[in-house]
CSV table of N, CA, C and O in Angstrom, one decimal:
chain,number,residue,atom,x,y,z
A,17,MET,N,-115.4,203.0,26.2
A,17,MET,CA,-116.0,202.9,27.1
A,17,MET,C,-115.6,202.3,28.8
A,17,MET,O,-115.2,200.6,28.2
A,18,LYS,N,-115.2,202.2,29.8
A,18,LYS,CA,-114.7,201.5,30.5
A,18,LYS,C,-116.0,200.7,31.6
A,18,LYS,O,-116.9,200.5,30.6
A,19,SER,N,-115.5,199.4,31.5
A,19,SER,CA,-116.5,198.6,32.1
A,19,SER,C,-116.1,198.4,33.4
A,19,SER,O,-115.3,198.5,34.3
A,20,ALA,N,-117.0,197.5,33.9
A,20,ALA,CA,-117.2,197.1,35.6
A,20,ALA,C,-117.0,195.8,35.8
A,20,ALA,O,-116.9,195.1,34.2
A,21,THR,N,-116.0,195.5,37.0
A,21,THR,CA,-115.9,193.7,37.2
A,21,THR,C,-116.8,192.9,38.2
A,21,THR,O,-116.9,193.6,38.8
A,22,LEU,N,-117.0,192.0,37.2
A,22,LEU,CA,-117.8,191.2,38.3
A,22,LEU,C,-117.0,190.1,39.1
A,22,LEU,O,-116.2,189.1,38.3
A,23,ILE,N,-116.9,190.3,40.4
A,23,ILE,CA,-115.9,189.2,40.9
A,23,ILE,C,-116.5,188.2,42.1
A,23,ILE,O,-117.5,188.7,43.0
A,24,LYS,N,-116.3,186.4,41.0
A,24,LYS,CA,-117.1,185.9,41.8
A,24,LYS,C,-116.3,185.5,42.8
A,24,LYS,O,-115.2,185.3,43.2
A,25,SER,N,-117.5,184.5,44.0
A,25,SER,CA,-116.5,184.0,45.3
A,25,SER,C,-115.6,183.1,45.0
A,25,SER,O,-114.5,182.8,45.7
A,26,ASN,N,-115.7,182.3,43.4
A,26,ASN,CA,-114.8,181.3,43.3
A,26,ASN,C,-114.0,181.9,42.6
A,26,ASN,O,-112.6,181.3,42.2
A,27,SER,N,-113.6,183.2,42.6
A,27,SER,CA,-112.3,184.5,42.1
A,27,SER,C,-112.0,184.2,40.9
A,27,SER,O,-111.6,184.9,40.0
A,28,GLU,N,-113.1,183.7,40.3
A,28,GLU,CA,-113.8,184.1,38.8
A,28,GLU,C,-114.1,185.4,38.7
A,28,GLU,O,-114.6,186.1,39.3
A,29,LYS,N,-113.7,186.3,37.4
A,29,LYS,CA,-113.8,187.8,37.1
A,29,LYS,C,-114.5,187.5,36.1
A,29,LYS,O,-114.3,186.6,34.7
A,30,LYS,N,-115.4,188.7,35.5
A,30,LYS,CA,-115.9,188.8,34.5
A,30,LYS,C,-116.0,190.4,34.0
A,30,LYS,O,-116.7,191.4,35.0
A,31,GLU,N,-116.1,190.8,33.0
A,31,GLU,CA,-115.8,192.2,32.6
A,31,GLU,C,-117.9,192.6,31.9
A,31,GLU,O,-117.6,192.1,31.4
A,32,LEU,N,-118.3,193.4,32.7
A,32,LEU,CA,-119.3,194.4,32.2
A,32,LEU,C,-120.0,195.0,32.2
A,32,LEU,O,-119.4,196.0,32.3
A,33,ILE,N,-120.4,195.6,31.1
A,33,ILE,CA,-121.4,196.7,31.1
A,33,ILE,C,-122.8,196.8,31.4
A,33,ILE,O,-123.5,195.7,31.6
A,34,PRO,N,-123.6,198.6,31.7
A,34,PRO,CA,-124.8,198.0,31.7
A,34,PRO,C,-125.8,198.0,30.9
A,34,PRO,O,-125.1,198.2,29.9
A,35,ALA,N,-126.5,196.8,31.1
A,35,ALA,CA,-127.7,196.7,29.6
A,35,ALA,C,-128.0,197.8,29.3
A,35,ALA,O,-128.4,197.4,28.1
A,36,ASN,N,-128.3,198.7,29.7
A,36,ASN,CA,-129.4,199.9,28.9
A,36,ASN,C,-127.6,200.5,28.3
A,36,ASN,O,-128.0,201.6,28.0
A,37,GLY,N,-126.3,200.5,28.8
A,37,GLY,CA,-125.5,200.7,28.3
A,37,GLY,C,-125.3,202.4,29.1
A,37,GLY,O,-124.1,203.4,28.7
A,38,LYS,N,-125.6,202.7,29.6
A,38,LYS,CA,-125.1,203.9,30.4
A,38,LYS,C,-125.0,203.6,32.5
A,38,LYS,O,-123.8,204.4,32.7
A,39,TYR,N,-126.1,203.0,32.9
A,39,TYR,CA,-126.2,202.9,34.3
A,39,TYR,C,-126.8,201.8,34.8
A,39,TYR,O,-127.6,200.9,33.7
A,40,PHE,N,-126.1,201.0,35.4
A,40,PHE,CA,-126.3,199.8,36.7
A,40,PHE,C,-127.7,200.1,37.2
A,40,PHE,O,-128.1,200.9,37.7
A,41,THR,N,-128.9,199.2,36.7
A,41,THR,CA,-130.7,199.6,37.5
A,41,THR,C,-129.7,198.9,38.9
A,41,THR,O,-129.1,197.8,39.2
A,42,LEU,N,-130.6,199.0,40.0
A,42,LEU,CA,-131.0,198.4,41.2
A,42,LEU,C,-131.4,196.8,40.7
A,42,LEU,O,-131.1,196.2,41.3
A,43,LYS,N,-132.2,196.3,40.2
A,43,LYS,CA,-132.7,195.3,39.9
A,43,LYS,C,-131.5,194.4,39.3
A,43,LYS,O,-131.0,193.3,39.5
A,44,GLU,N,-130.2,194.8,38.6
A,44,GLU,CA,-129.5,194.7,38.1
A,44,GLU,C,-128.5,193.8,38.7
A,44,GLU,O,-127.7,193.1,39.0
A,45,MET,N,-127.8,195.6,39.9
A,45,MET,CA,-127.0,195.1,41.0
A,45,MET,C,-127.2,194.1,42.0
A,45,MET,O,-126.3,193.1,42.7
A,46,GLN,N,-128.7,194.7,41.9
A,46,GLN,CA,-129.0,193.7,43.3
A,46,GLN,C,-128.8,191.8,42.5
A,46,GLN,O,-128.7,190.4,43.1
A,47,GLY,N,-129.3,192.0,41.5
A,47,GLY,CA,-129.1,190.0,40.7
A,47,GLY,C,-127.6,190.1,40.7
A,47,GLY,O,-127.2,188.3,40.8
A,48,PHE,N,-126.6,190.8,40.5
A,48,PHE,CA,-125.2,190.5,40.8
A,48,PHE,C,-124.7,189.7,42.2
A,48,PHE,O,-123.5,188.9,41.9
A,49,VAL,N,-125.4,190.2,43.0
A,49,VAL,CA,-125.0,190.0,44.7
A,49,VAL,C,-125.7,189.2,45.2
A,49,VAL,O,-125.9,188.8,46.0
A,50,ASP,N,-126.8,188.5,44.4
A,50,ASP,CA,-127.9,188.1,44.7
A,50,ASP,C,-128.8,188.6,46.0
A,50,ASP,O,-128.8,187.9,46.9
A,51,GLY,N,-129.0,189.5,46.3
A,51,GLY,CA,-129.9,190.1,47.4
A,51,GLY,C,-129.7,191.7,47.1
A,51,GLY,O,-129.3,192.4,46.5
A,52,TYR,N,-129.8,192.4,48.7
A,52,TYR,CA,-129.8,193.7,48.9
A,52,TYR,C,-128.6,193.9,48.3
A,52,TYR,O,-127.6,193.5,49.0
A,53,ILE,N,-128.4,195.4,48.0
A,53,ILE,CA,-126.7,195.5,47.8
A,53,ILE,C,-126.7,196.6,49.0
A,53,ILE,O,-127.1,197.8,49.8
A,54,GLU,N,-125.2,196.9,49.2
A,54,GLU,CA,-124.1,197.4,49.9
A,54,GLU,C,-123.4,198.4,49.1
A,54,GLU,O,-122.8,197.4,48.6
A,55,ILE,N,-123.0,199.7,49.6
A,55,ILE,CA,-122.0,200.6,48.4
A,55,ILE,C,-120.9,201.0,49.1
A,55,ILE,O,-120.7,201.3,50.4
A,56,MET,N,-119.8,200.0,49.0
A,56,MET,CA,-118.5,200.8,49.5
A,56,MET,C,-117.7,201.7,48.5
A,56,MET,O,-117.9,201.2,47.4
A,57,TYR,N,-117.2,202.7,49.1
A,57,TYR,CA,-116.4,203.8,47.8
A,57,TYR,C,-114.9,203.4,48.6
A,57,TYR,O,-114.1,203.1,49.1
A,58,LEU,N,-114.3,203.2,46.9
A,58,LEU,CA,-113.0,203.0,46.7
A,58,LEU,C,-112.0,204.1,46.5
A,58,LEU,O,-112.8,204.7,46.4
A,59,LYS,N,-111.2,204.3,46.9
A,59,LYS,CA,-109.8,205.1,47.2
A,59,LYS,C,-109.8,205.4,45.6
A,59,LYS,O,-109.4,206.8,46.1
A,60,ASP,N,-110.2,204.8,44.2
A,60,ASP,CA,-109.7,205.1,43.1
A,60,ASP,C,-110.8,205.7,42.3
A,60,ASP,O,-110.8,206.2,41.3
A,61,GLY,N,-111.7,205.8,43.6
A,61,GLY,CA,-112.9,206.4,42.9
A,61,GLY,C,-114.7,205.5,42.5
A,61,GLY,O,-115.5,205.5,42.4
A,62,SER,N,-113.8,204.3,42.4
A,62,SER,CA,-114.7,203.2,42.0
A,62,SER,C,-115.8,202.9,42.8
A,62,SER,O,-115.3,203.5,43.8
A,63,LEU,N,-116.9,201.7,42.6
A,63,LEU,CA,-117.7,201.7,43.8
A,63,LEU,C,-117.3,200.0,43.8
A,63,LEU,O,-116.9,199.5,43.0
A,64,MET,N,-117.4,199.4,45.3
A,64,MET,CA,-117.6,198.1,45.4
A,64,MET,C,-119.0,197.7,45.7
A,64,MET,O,-119.7,197.9,46.9
A,65,ILE,N,-119.8,197.2,44.9
A,65,ILE,CA,-121.2,196.5,45.3
A,65,ILE,C,-121.2,195.6,46.3
A,65,ILE,O,-120.5,194.6,45.5
A,66,VAL,N,-122.2,195.3,47.2
A,66,VAL,CA,-121.5,194.1,48.0
A,66,VAL,C,-122.6,193.9,48.2
A,66,VAL,O,-123.4,194.1,48.4
A,67,ASN,N,-123.5,191.9,48.8
A,67,ASN,CA,-124.3,191.5,49.3
A,67,ASN,C,-124.2,192.0,50.7
A,67,ASN,O,-123.9,192.0,51.6
A,68,GLU,N,-125.9,193.0,50.9
A,68,GLU,CA,-125.7,193.8,52.3
A,68,GLU,C,-126.2,192.0,53.6
A,68,GLU,O,-125.4,192.8,54.8
A,69,ASN,N,-126.1,191.7,53.1
A,69,ASN,CA,-126.7,191.0,54.1
A,69,ASN,C,-126.2,189.6,53.9
A,69,ASN,O,-126.2,188.2,54.2
A,70,GLY,N,-124.9,189.6,52.9
A,70,GLY,CA,-124.1,188.5,53.0
A,70,GLY,C,-123.4,187.5,54.0
A,70,GLY,O,-123.7,186.1,53.7
A,71,LEU,N,-123.1,187.9,54.8
A,71,LEU,CA,-122.3,187.1,56.1
A,71,LEU,C,-124.3,186.1,56.9
A,71,LEU,O,-123.8,185.5,57.2
A,72,ASN,N,-125.2,187.0,57.0
A,72,ASN,CA,-126.2,185.9,57.9
A,72,ASN,C,-127.0,185.5,57.3
A,72,ASN,O,-127.6,184.1,57.7
A,73,THR,N,-126.1,185.4,55.6
A,73,THR,CA,-126.8,184.2,55.0
A,73,THR,C,-125.9,182.7,54.7
A,73,THR,O,-126.6,182.1,53.9
A,74,ASN,N,-124.9,182.8,55.2
A,74,ASN,CA,-123.6,182.1,54.8
A,74,ASN,C,-123.1,182.3,53.6
A,74,ASN,O,-122.7,180.7,53.2
A,75,LEU,N,-123.1,183.2,52.7
A,75,LEU,CA,-122.5,183.2,51.5
A,75,LEU,C,-120.9,183.0,51.8
A,75,LEU,O,-120.7,183.1,52.7
A,76,PRO,N,-120.5,182.5,50.4
A,76,PRO,CA,-118.8,181.9,50.8
A,76,PRO,C,-118.2,182.9,50.4
A,76,PRO,O,-118.5,183.7,50.0
A,77,ILE,N,-117.1,183.2,51.9
A,77,ILE,CA,-115.6,184.3,51.5
A,77,ILE,C,-115.5,184.7,49.7
A,77,ILE,O,-114.9,183.9,48.9
A,78,ASN,N,-115.4,185.8,49.8
A,78,ASN,CA,-115.1,186.2,48.8
A,78,ASN,C,-113.2,187.0,49.1
A,78,ASN,O,-113.1,188.0,49.2
A,79,ASP,N,-112.0,185.9,48.4
A,79,ASP,CA,-110.9,186.5,48.9
A,79,ASP,C,-110.6,187.7,48.4
A,79,ASP,O,-110.0,188.8,48.9
A,80,LYS,N,-110.7,187.4,46.8
A,80,LYS,CA,-110.5,188.6,45.8
A,80,LYS,C,-110.8,190.3,46.6
A,80,LYS,O,-110.3,191.3,46.3
A,81,ALA,N,-112.3,189.9,46.8
A,81,ALA,CA,-113.0,191.2,47.3
A,81,ALA,C,-112.5,191.5,48.4
A,81,ALA,O,-112.5,193.2,49.3
A,82,THR,N,-112.6,190.5,49.5
A,82,THR,CA,-112.1,191.5,51.2
A,82,THR,C,-110.4,191.8,51.1
A,82,THR,O,-110.4,192.7,51.6
A,83,ASP,N,-110.2,191.4,49.6
A,83,ASP,CA,-108.3,192.0,50.0
A,83,ASP,C,-108.4,193.5,49.0
A,83,ASP,O,-107.7,194.5,50.0
A,84,ILE,N,-109.4,193.7,48.3
A,84,ILE,CA,-109.5,195.2,47.8
A,84,ILE,C,-110.2,195.6,49.3
A,84,ILE,O,-109.9,196.9,49.6
A,85,ARG,N,-110.9,195.6,49.9
A,85,ARG,CA,-111.7,196.0,51.1
A,85,ARG,C,-110.0,196.8,51.9
A,85,ARG,O,-110.6,197.7,52.4
A,86,ASN,N,-109.9,195.6,52.3
A,86,ASN,CA,-108.4,195.7,53.3
A,86,ASN,C,-107.5,197.1,52.6
A,86,ASN,O,-107.2,197.5,53.3
A,87,ASP,N,-107.7,196.5,51.3
A,87,ASP,CA,-107.0,197.9,50.7
A,87,ASP,C,-107.2,199.3,50.6
A,87,ASP,O,-106.2,200.1,51.0
A,88,ASN,N,-108.2,199.4,50.9
A,88,ASN,CA,-109.0,201.0,50.9
A,88,ASN,C,-108.9,201.3,52.4
A,88,ASN,O,-109.4,202.4,52.2
A,89,TYR,N,-109.5,200.4,53.0
A,89,TYR,CA,-110.2,200.2,54.5
A,89,TYR,C,-109.6,199.7,55.9
A,89,TYR,O,-109.8,199.9,57.1
A,90,GLY,N,-108.7,199.2,55.2
A,90,GLY,CA,-107.7,198.2,56.3
A,90,GLY,C,-108.7,197.3,56.9
A,90,GLY,O,-109.3,196.7,56.4
A,91,ARG,N,-107.7,196.4,57.5
A,91,ARG,CA,-108.0,194.8,57.8
A,91,ARG,C,-109.6,194.5,58.6
A,91,ARG,O,-109.4,196.2,59.4
A,92,SER,N,-110.0,193.8,58.6
A,92,SER,CA,-111.6,193.7,59.2
A,92,SER,C,-111.5,192.5,60.0
A,92,SER,O,-110.7,191.0,59.2
A,93,ILE,N,-112.2,192.3,60.5
A,93,ILE,CA,-112.4,190.9,61.5
A,93,ILE,C,-113.6,189.8,60.1
A,93,ILE,O,-113.8,188.8,60.5
A,94,TYR,N,-114.0,190.9,59.6
A,94,TYR,CA,-115.4,190.3,58.7
A,94,TYR,C,-114.4,190.2,57.1
A,94,TYR,O,-114.7,191.0,56.7
A,95,PRO,N,-114.6,188.9,56.5
A,95,PRO,CA,-114.4,188.9,55.5
A,95,PRO,C,-115.8,189.4,54.6
A,95,PRO,O,-116.9,189.2,54.9
A,96,ILE,N,-115.2,190.1,53.7
A,96,ILE,CA,-116.4,190.2,52.2
A,96,ILE,C,-116.8,189.0,51.6
A,96,ILE,O,-116.3,187.7,51.2
A,97,VAL,N,-118.0,188.5,51.8
A,97,VAL,CA,-118.8,187.3,51.0
A,97,VAL,C,-119.8,187.5,49.9
A,97,VAL,O,-120.2,188.8,49.4
A,98,GLY,N,-119.8,186.0,49.0
A,98,GLY,CA,-120.4,185.9,47.9
A,98,GLY,C,-119.9,187.1,47.0
A,98,GLY,O,-119.0,187.7,46.6
A,99,ASN,N,-120.7,187.5,46.0
A,99,ASN,CA,-120.0,188.0,44.4
A,99,ASN,C,-120.3,189.1,44.6
A,99,ASN,O,-120.9,189.7,45.3
A,100,VAL,N,-119.1,190.6,44.3
A,100,VAL,CA,-119.4,191.7,44.7
A,100,VAL,C,-119.1,192.4,43.0
A,100,VAL,O,-118.2,191.2,41.8
A,101,LEU,N,-119.8,193.8,43.0
A,101,LEU,CA,-119.1,194.1,41.6
A,101,LEU,C,-118.8,195.0,42.0
A,101,LEU,O,-119.2,196.3,42.9
A,102,VAL,N,-117.3,195.5,41.0
A,102,VAL,CA,-116.5,196.8,41.1
A,102,VAL,C,-116.7,197.8,40.0
A,102,VAL,O,-116.5,197.0,38.3
A,103,THR,N,-117.8,198.8,40.4
A,103,THR,CA,-117.8,199.9,39.2
A,103,THR,C,-117.1,201.1,39.0
A,103,THR,O,-117.5,202.1,40.0
A,104,PRO,N,-117.3,201.9,38.1
A,104,PRO,CA,-117.0,202.9,37.9
A,104,PRO,C,-118.3,204.1,38.2
A,104,PRO,O,-119.3,203.5,38.2
A,105,LYS,N,-117.8,204.9,39.4
A,105,LYS,CA,-119.1,205.8,39.9
A,105,LYS,C,-120.2,206.4,39.2
A,105,LYS,O,-121.3,205.9,39.3
A,106,ALA,N,-120.0,206.4,37.6
A,106,ALA,CA,-120.5,207.0,36.4
A,106,ALA,C,-121.5,205.5,36.3
A,106,ALA,O,-123.2,206.0,35.7
A,107,PHE,N,-121.0,204.4,36.4
A,107,PHE,CA,-122.4,203.1,35.9
A,107,PHE,C,-123.3,203.6,37.1
A,107,PHE,O,-124.0,202.2,36.8
A,108,VAL,N,-123.7,204.0,38.1
A,108,VAL,CA,-124.2,203.8,39.2
A,108,VAL,C,-124.6,204.9,39.6
A,108,VAL,O,-124.2,206.1,39.8
A,109,ARG,N,-126.7,205.2,39.7
A,109,ARG,CA,-126.7,206.1,39.8
A,109,ARG,C,-127.8,206.2,41.2
A,109,ARG,O,-127.9,205.2,41.9
């Protein structure tokens, strides 16, 4: 089974699988990113789940997640902030 990766803003990474073994619940994803979620689609078919309101709540910059976003969408003046979840699409309903 594939796993998802939680990328914390301090660059720490943690491999995860859904608690139910099939897919992440909305509550789980909100817990990982500390708030409402926004889904970003990556070129390899996986998803990056970020905090929808992270910039407004001054979450710390997540350099690794910003690099992933830049590789997929090009550079932006806005960084990715807070913890993010990079997950196979099959883990999200």
